[in-house]
Amino acid sequence: MFLAILAGFLLAFAAPLLHRWLGKWVLVPMALLPLSIFVYLLTLSPAVLGGDKLGELHAWAPSLNINLHFFLDGLSLLFALLITGFGTLIMLYAGGYLKGHPLLGRFYLYLTLFMTAMLGLVLAGNIISIFVFWELTSISSYLLIGFNQDKEKSRNSALQALLVTGLGGMALMGGLILLGMAGGSYTLSELLERGDVVRNHGLYLPALVLLLLGAFTKSAQFPFHFWLPNAMEAPTPVSAYLHSATMVKAGVYLLARLTPVMGGTDEWQYTLMMVGGITTVLGALLATQHVDLKAILAYTTISALGLLVTMTGIGTAPAMEAMVVFLLAHALYKGTLFLVAGNVDHATGTRDLTQLTGLSGSMRYTAVAALLAGMSMAGILPFFGFIGKELLYEASLQESPFRWMLFAVSFFSGMVFVAVAIALSYGVFWRRSTSPTPLQHPDKPLLYLPPVVLASAGLVFGLLPGFFVTPLLRRAAESMLGVEQVFELALWHGFTLALGLSVLTVLLGYVVYRYANRLLSYASRFNRLYLFGPANLYQLTLKGFLIGATKITATIQNGYLRSYIVAIVTAQISLVILALWDGGPRLELGNRLHELSQLRLYEVVLLLMVVSALIFLFKSQSRLTSIAIMGIVGYSAALLYILFGAPDVAATQLLIETLTVVIFVLILHKLPAFKYLSHASERYKYVLLSLTFGAVMTYVILIVKQYPLDSELKAYYGLNSYLLAHGRNIVNVILVDFRAFDTLGEIVVLAVAAIGIMAMLKLRMQKGDKP
Amino acid sequence: MELILPFIIGILFSASLYLILHRHFFKLILGLILFGLATNLFLFVIGRLTRGGSAIIEPDENVAVEPFADPVPQALLLTAIVIGFGIQSFTIVLIKRVYQSFGTTDLDDMNTTDQIEENH
C-alpha cells in the first residue's frame, strides 16, 4: 500500500516530463497507474471480504506516536476501489477532453497528485496521516479548480474552495488531536475499540464540533455548500472526479470511519440528521433553479451528500446499508452524468439546458450513457440506483421520532433527482426536435467510452448485486457498525411500501420535470434571499478582511520614523514601570547620600560642561556650532572614562569623536540652512516622552547599583590574561584573544559600512533616473 | 560621582530622544550620536565604577591585583564605540545623498516608499 502511494506521488511529478516526451500518449502511463493499483486492491479484496483487516506500518515519528500506518478494511476498500477505478476512466477521459492542451502534463500532475492523496486518505490508519492527506486533497483541488488560471472567476472559485475547506481542515486538525487525547492513541484501529472511552471523555464535545466542521466543509454541507457549485469552474473531468465522486465524499468517509468511535450519541445523531436534512432539501431546491448542466449536477450532488450524512446520522443497520449502497450508486451515475455534460459542452460549446436538444442522433454513445445513468439516478427498476433508493426509503421509514421528516427529505430529493435525470438524459438527447443543437466536432471514443463503462457498471451491479458488490458493501457497513452484517441486496423485494413510494417518486418527478420552466421563472424572486446566504457572507468577510488588513498595515506601517520610535519607547517605558510597580525593588537613596561627599572638583566641572553643552545644543541655530558642541560632549565622556580606569575606551572615544567631527564638517558643509522644522502641537508630547524616558533610565541605573555585582568574568580575566594569553592589558587581551572572533565580526561590520559609503559616494545618478 | 552620573545619563537619554523625534534629518543624526554616547555610559556605569586602577596587570605581577576596573564592560564599550562610528558615518553620507537626490532634509517627506496605497 505504501508503494502504491509512493508510486502515485512519483508519477505525479514525472507527469510534465512524460508529457514532453510522449506527447498525447502521456495518458497511457497516467491511466495505467490507477489501473494497476485497482488490480492490486482487487487481489487484496478476498482477504478483506473474508473479514480481515490489513495493516501496514512504517515508522515516521515514533516518538510522537505518529506513523505512516495503512489500514484496509471494507470501508477503505470500497473507497479505494472507487478512487482508482474511477481514476482510470478519468485519466483516459482527461486525455481526450484536454487533447492538445499545452498544459496537459501539469493537469495530469495535479490530478494524479489528488488521486494519490485521496487514496492515502482512505487507506491511512493513523489520524494524523488522515489529516495530512486530507489537506493534500484540498490543495490539489485548489490547483485543479484554478487550472484555467487566466480566468478571474476560476481563480476566485479556487481560492474560495481552498479557504472554506482549508478552514475546515484546520478545525479537523484540532478535532483529531482532541480525539487522540481523549482516546489515548492516534492509531485508528486502537481508537475504533475505545469508542466508549472517547464518548464519555470530557473532550468529546469539542472534538466532535471540530471534526464535524471539517467534514461539513469538505462535503459541502449547509451552510458551507456554496463553494461546490463555484468549483464547477474546473475542467469537467475534475468536476466529475473530485467534486462528485471522491473528494467531496471525504467528509462522508470521515464521518463513516469515526462512527464506531464518536457515533451513537444524541449530539452526533441530531446534528448529522439536521444538517444533512437541510442540505438535502436545499440542494434539491436549488438544483431546480438553474439551467447550466454542471450547476444542476453540482446542486444534486450537494443534495446527495446531504442524504449520505443524514443516513450516517441515523446510524441504524438499515441506514448504514442504504448509505453505502447509495454512495456507490451515486458515484456511478453522477460521475457518468458529469462526463456526459462535459462531452456535450465539448462538442456543442454550451451547457445551457434550454439550448440543448435532440443530441441523440449526433452523439449516440454519449446519449446511451446518459440514458443509462439517468435511469439509475431516477431509480428505475433494473438499475443499481433503484436498489439505493429503495433502501433509503426503508431506512428513513424505520422506527424513529423523526421518521416522517426523514422520509419527506429523501422523498423530496428523490423527486428532484427524477426530474433532473429526465431533463438531462431525455431532454438533452432524446426529446424529438426539428432543429437539434449543431455539433462543433463529432463524438470521440476517449470521451464517450468512460461514461458508457461507468453507466453500464450501474446496470450490471443492479442486475447482479450478489456478485462482489454485496460482500464488499457488507464489509463496508460492518466497518461503521462494528458488527458483521448479513444483508442481501436484491432488485425485487416484492410489492412493498418502498416499491410503491418509488413508483410515486418517478411519477411526481415527471410532473416536476413538466413544470420545470415555471419553477425556473420563480428563480429571480429568490435573489433577494441570496443576499443573506452564506456565499454572500463569505464575500463580505473576505472583503472585510482585506480592508481591515490594509487599514491596520497603513496604521502601524505609516512610514513616519517618529511614530515607530514613539511606539518602541512607550512600550519599553511601560514594561519597565510594570516590572517595577508590583514587587519590584524600591530605591533607597537615603543611606547613599554620603557618596556625594566624595565628589571632586574636576568631576563637578565635567558634569557642568556636559549639561551646559546640551543647553547650547538646543539653542543653537547653526550646524557648525552643533557639531562643535557634540565634540565637547564626546570629549567629556572620554575624560570620564579616564577617571574611572578605562584608558583604552577613552582613547578610542577621543579618536572616534575627532573623526566624526571631521567627517561632519567635510560632508555636511553644503547642506541648506539649518531650518527648524517645528511641530508645535506635538512638541510637548515629545518633550514629556523624552523626559520620562530619561527618568526611567536614571531610575534603572540607581536601582541596579543598589546591589553588589559579583562578576566571575572579572576575576577570570584578571587571573588568566597574563598566564594564558601573555598580555598585561586585560581589555586588549579580551578583544584580540579571548573574544577575537567578536572583534573580527566588528571589523566586518565596519567594512560593510565602508562599502556602503563608497557606493553612495560613487553613485552618480543620471538625469531622469528614479532616485 | 556615583550618584550624579545616573542623572547625567538620564539627561543625555532625554536630550537624544528628543532630537531623534525631530523631523530634521540633521537633528536625527545628532540624536543618534548622543543616544549612542548615553548607552555607552549606561553600560559603563552599570558595570560598576572603579576609581583609579586600570585593568592592567603590573609588570612585576602575574595576575591582576584589586582594585582594578572590570575589563568586560570596557571591552564591550570599545566594540560599541567603533560600531557606532560605522553607523554614524554611514548615516552622515546617507543624509547627503538623500539631500542631493530628493532636495529635502525633512523626514516626513520621505515616507512614501513604505506607505500602502489606500485608494486602489
Coordinates of N, CA, C and O in Angstrom, one line a residue, chain A residues 444-501:
Chain A
K444 N -16.1 11.6 -29.6 CA -14.8 10.9 -29.7 C -14.8 9.7 -28.8 O -15.3 9.8 -27.7
P445 N -14.1 8.6 -29.2 CA -14.2 7.4 -28.3 C -13.6 7.7 -26.9 O -14.2 7.2 -25.9
L446 N -12.5 8.5 -26.8 CA -12.0 8.7 -25.5 C -12.9 9.4 -24.6 O -12.9 9.4 -23.4
L447 N -13.9 10.2 -25.2 CA -14.8 11.0 -24.4 C -16.1 10.2 -24.1 O -16.7 10.4 -23.1
Y448 N -16.5 9.2 -25.0 CA -17.7 8.6 -24.7 C -17.5 7.2 -24.0 O -18.4 6.7 -23.4
L449 N -16.3 6.6 -24.2 CA -16.1 5.3 -23.6 C -16.2 5.3 -22.0 O -16.9 4.5 -21.5
P450 N -15.5 6.2 -21.4 CA -15.6 6.2 -19.9 C -17.0 6.3 -19.4 O -17.4 5.5 -18.5
P451 N -17.8 7.3 -19.8 CA -19.2 7.3 -19.3 C -20.0 6.1 -19.6 O -20.7 5.6 -18.8
V452 N -19.7 5.5 -20.8 CA -20.5 4.3 -21.1 C -20.1 3.2 -20.1 O -21.0 2.5 -19.6
V453 N -18.8 3.0 -19.9 CA -18.4 2.0 -19.0 C -19.0 2.2 -17.6 O -19.5 1.3 -16.9
L454 N -18.9 3.4 -17.1 CA -19.4 3.7 -15.8 C -20.9 3.5 -15.7 O -21.4 2.8 -14.7
A455 N -21.6 3.9 -16.7 CA -23.1 3.7 -16.7 C -23.5 2.3 -16.7 O -24.4 1.8 -16.1
S456 N -22.7 1.5 -17.5 CA -23.0 0.1 -17.6 C -22.7 -0.6 -16.3 O -23.4 -1.6 -15.9
A457 N -21.7 -0.1 -15.6 CA -21.5 -0.7 -14.3 C -22.7 -0.6 -13.4 O -23.0 -1.5 -12.6
G458 N -23.4 0.6 -13.5 CA -24.6 0.8 -12.7 C -25.6 -0.2 -13.1 O -26.4 -0.7 -12.2
L459 N -25.7 -0.6 -14.4 CA -26.7 -1.6 -14.8 C -26.3 -3.0 -14.3 O -27.1 -3.7 -13.8
V460 N -25.0 -3.3 -14.5 CA -24.5 -4.7 -14.1 C -24.7 -4.9 -12.6 O -25.2 -5.9 -12.2
F461 N -24.3 -3.9 -11.8 CA -24.4 -4.0 -10.4 C -25.9 -4.2 -10.0 O -26.2 -4.9 -9.0
G462 N -26.7 -3.5 -10.7 CA -28.2 -3.6 -10.4 C -28.7 -5.0 -10.7 O -29.5 -5.6 -10.0
L463 N -28.2 -5.6 -11.9 CA -28.8 -6.9 -12.3 C -28.1 -8.0 -11.5 O -28.8 -9.0 -11.2
L464 N -26.9 -7.9 -11.1 CA -26.2 -8.9 -10.4 C -25.6 -8.4 -9.1 O -24.4 -8.4 -8.8
P465 N -26.5 -8.0 -8.2 CA -26.0 -7.4 -6.9 C -25.2 -8.3 -6.0 O -24.4 -7.9 -5.2
G466 N -25.5 -9.6 -6.2 CA -24.9 -10.6 -5.3 C -23.4 -10.8 -5.5 O -22.7 -11.2 -4.7
F467 N -23.0 -10.5 -6.8 CA -21.6 -10.8 -7.2 C -20.7 -9.6 -6.8 O -20.8 -8.5 -7.2
F468 N -19.8 -9.9 -5.8 CA -18.8 -8.9 -5.4 C -19.3 -7.7 -4.6 O -18.8 -7.3 -3.6
V469 N -20.4 -7.1 -5.2 CA -20.8 -5.8 -4.6 C -21.4 -6.1 -3.2 O -21.0 -5.3 -2.3
T470 N -22.2 -7.0 -3.1 CA -22.9 -7.3 -1.8 C -21.9 -7.5 -0.7 O -21.9 -6.9 0.4
P471 N -20.9 -8.5 -0.9 CA -20.0 -8.7 0.2 C -19.1 -7.5 0.5 O -18.9 -7.2 1.7
L472 N -18.8 -6.7 -0.5 CA -18.0 -5.5 -0.3 C -18.7 -4.5 0.6 O -18.2 -4.0 1.5
L473 N -20.0 -4.3 0.2 CA -20.8 -3.3 0.9 C -21.1 -3.8 2.3 O -21.2 -3.0 3.2
R474 N -21.2 -5.1 2.4 CA -21.5 -5.6 3.8 C -20.3 -5.3 4.7 O -20.5 -4.9 5.8
R475 N -19.1 -5.6 4.2 CA -17.9 -5.3 5.0 C -17.8 -3.8 5.3 O -17.4 -3.4 6.3
A476 N -18.2 -3.0 4.3 CA -18.1 -1.5 4.5 C -19.1 -1.1 5.6 O -18.7 -0.3 6.5
A477 N -20.3 -1.7 5.6 CA -21.2 -1.3 6.6 C -20.8 -1.8 8.0 O -21.0 -1.2 9.0
E478 N -20.1 -3.0 7.9 CA -19.6 -3.6 9.1 C -18.6 -2.6 9.8 O -18.5 -2.5 11.0
S479 N -17.7 -2.0 8.9 CA -16.7 -1.1 9.5 C -17.4 0.1 10.2 O -16.8 0.6 11.2
M480 N -18.6 0.4 9.9 CA -19.2 1.6 10.5 C -20.0 1.1 11.8 O -20.1 1.8 12.7
L481 N -20.5 -0.1 11.7 CA -21.4 -0.6 12.8 C -20.6 -1.4 13.8 O -21.0 -1.6 14.9
G482 N -19.5 -2.0 13.4 CA -18.7 -2.7 14.3 C -19.2 -4.2 14.4 O -18.6 -5.0 15.2
V483 N -20.3 -4.5 13.8 CA -20.9 -5.8 13.9 C -21.0 -6.4 12.5 O -21.2 -5.6 11.5
E484 N -20.8 -7.7 12.3 CA -20.9 -8.2 11.0 C -22.3 -8.1 10.4 O -23.2 -8.3 11.1
Q485 N -22.4 -7.8 9.1 CA -23.7 -7.5 8.5 C -24.0 -8.7 7.6 O -23.1 -9.2 6.9
V486 N -25.2 -9.0 7.5 CA -25.6 -10.2 6.6 C -26.7 -9.8 5.7 O -27.5 -10.6 5.3
F487 N -26.8 -8.5 5.3 CA -27.9 -8.2 4.4 C -27.6 -8.7 3.0 O -26.5 -8.9 2.5
E488 N -28.7 -8.9 2.2 CA -28.6 -9.3 0.8 C -29.2 -8.2 0.0 O -30.2 -7.6 0.4
L489 N -28.5 -7.9 -1.1 CA -29.1 -6.9 -2.0 C -29.9 -7.6 -3.1 O -29.4 -8.6 -3.6
A490 N -31.1 -7.1 -3.3 CA -31.9 -7.8 -4.4 C -32.6 -6.7 -5.1 O -33.0 -5.7 -4.5
L491 N -32.9 -6.9 -6.4 CA -33.6 -5.9 -7.1 C -35.1 -6.0 -6.7 O -35.8 -4.9 -6.5
W492 N -35.6 -7.2 -6.5 CA -37.0 -7.3 -6.3 C -37.3 -7.7 -4.9 O -36.9 -8.7 -4.4
H493 N -38.0 -6.8 -4.2 CA -38.3 -7.1 -2.8 C -39.8 -7.5 -2.7 O -40.3 -7.6 -1.6
G494 N -40.5 -7.7 -3.8 CA -41.9 -7.9 -3.7 C -42.6 -6.5 -3.6 O -42.0 -5.5 -3.7
F495 N -43.9 -6.6 -3.5 CA -44.7 -5.4 -3.6 C -44.7 -4.8 -2.2 O -45.6 -4.9 -1.4
T496 N -43.7 -4.0 -1.9 CA -43.6 -3.4 -0.5 C -44.0 -2.0 -0.6 O -44.2 -1.4 -1.7
L497 N -44.0 -1.3 0.6 CA -44.3 0.1 0.6 C -43.3 0.9 -0.1 O -43.6 1.8 -0.9
A498 N -42.0 0.5 0.0 CA -40.9 1.2 -0.6 C -41.1 1.2 -2.1 O -40.9 2.2 -2.8
L499 N -41.5 0.1 -2.7 CA -41.7 0.0 -4.1 C -42.8 1.0 -4.6 O -42.6 1.7 -5.5
G500 N -43.9 1.0 -3.8 CA -45.0 1.9 -4.2 C -44.5 3.4 -4.1 O -44.8 4.2 -5.0
L501 N -43.7 3.7 -3.1 CA -43.2 5.0 -3.0 C -42.2 5.3 -4.1 O -42.2 6.5 -4.6

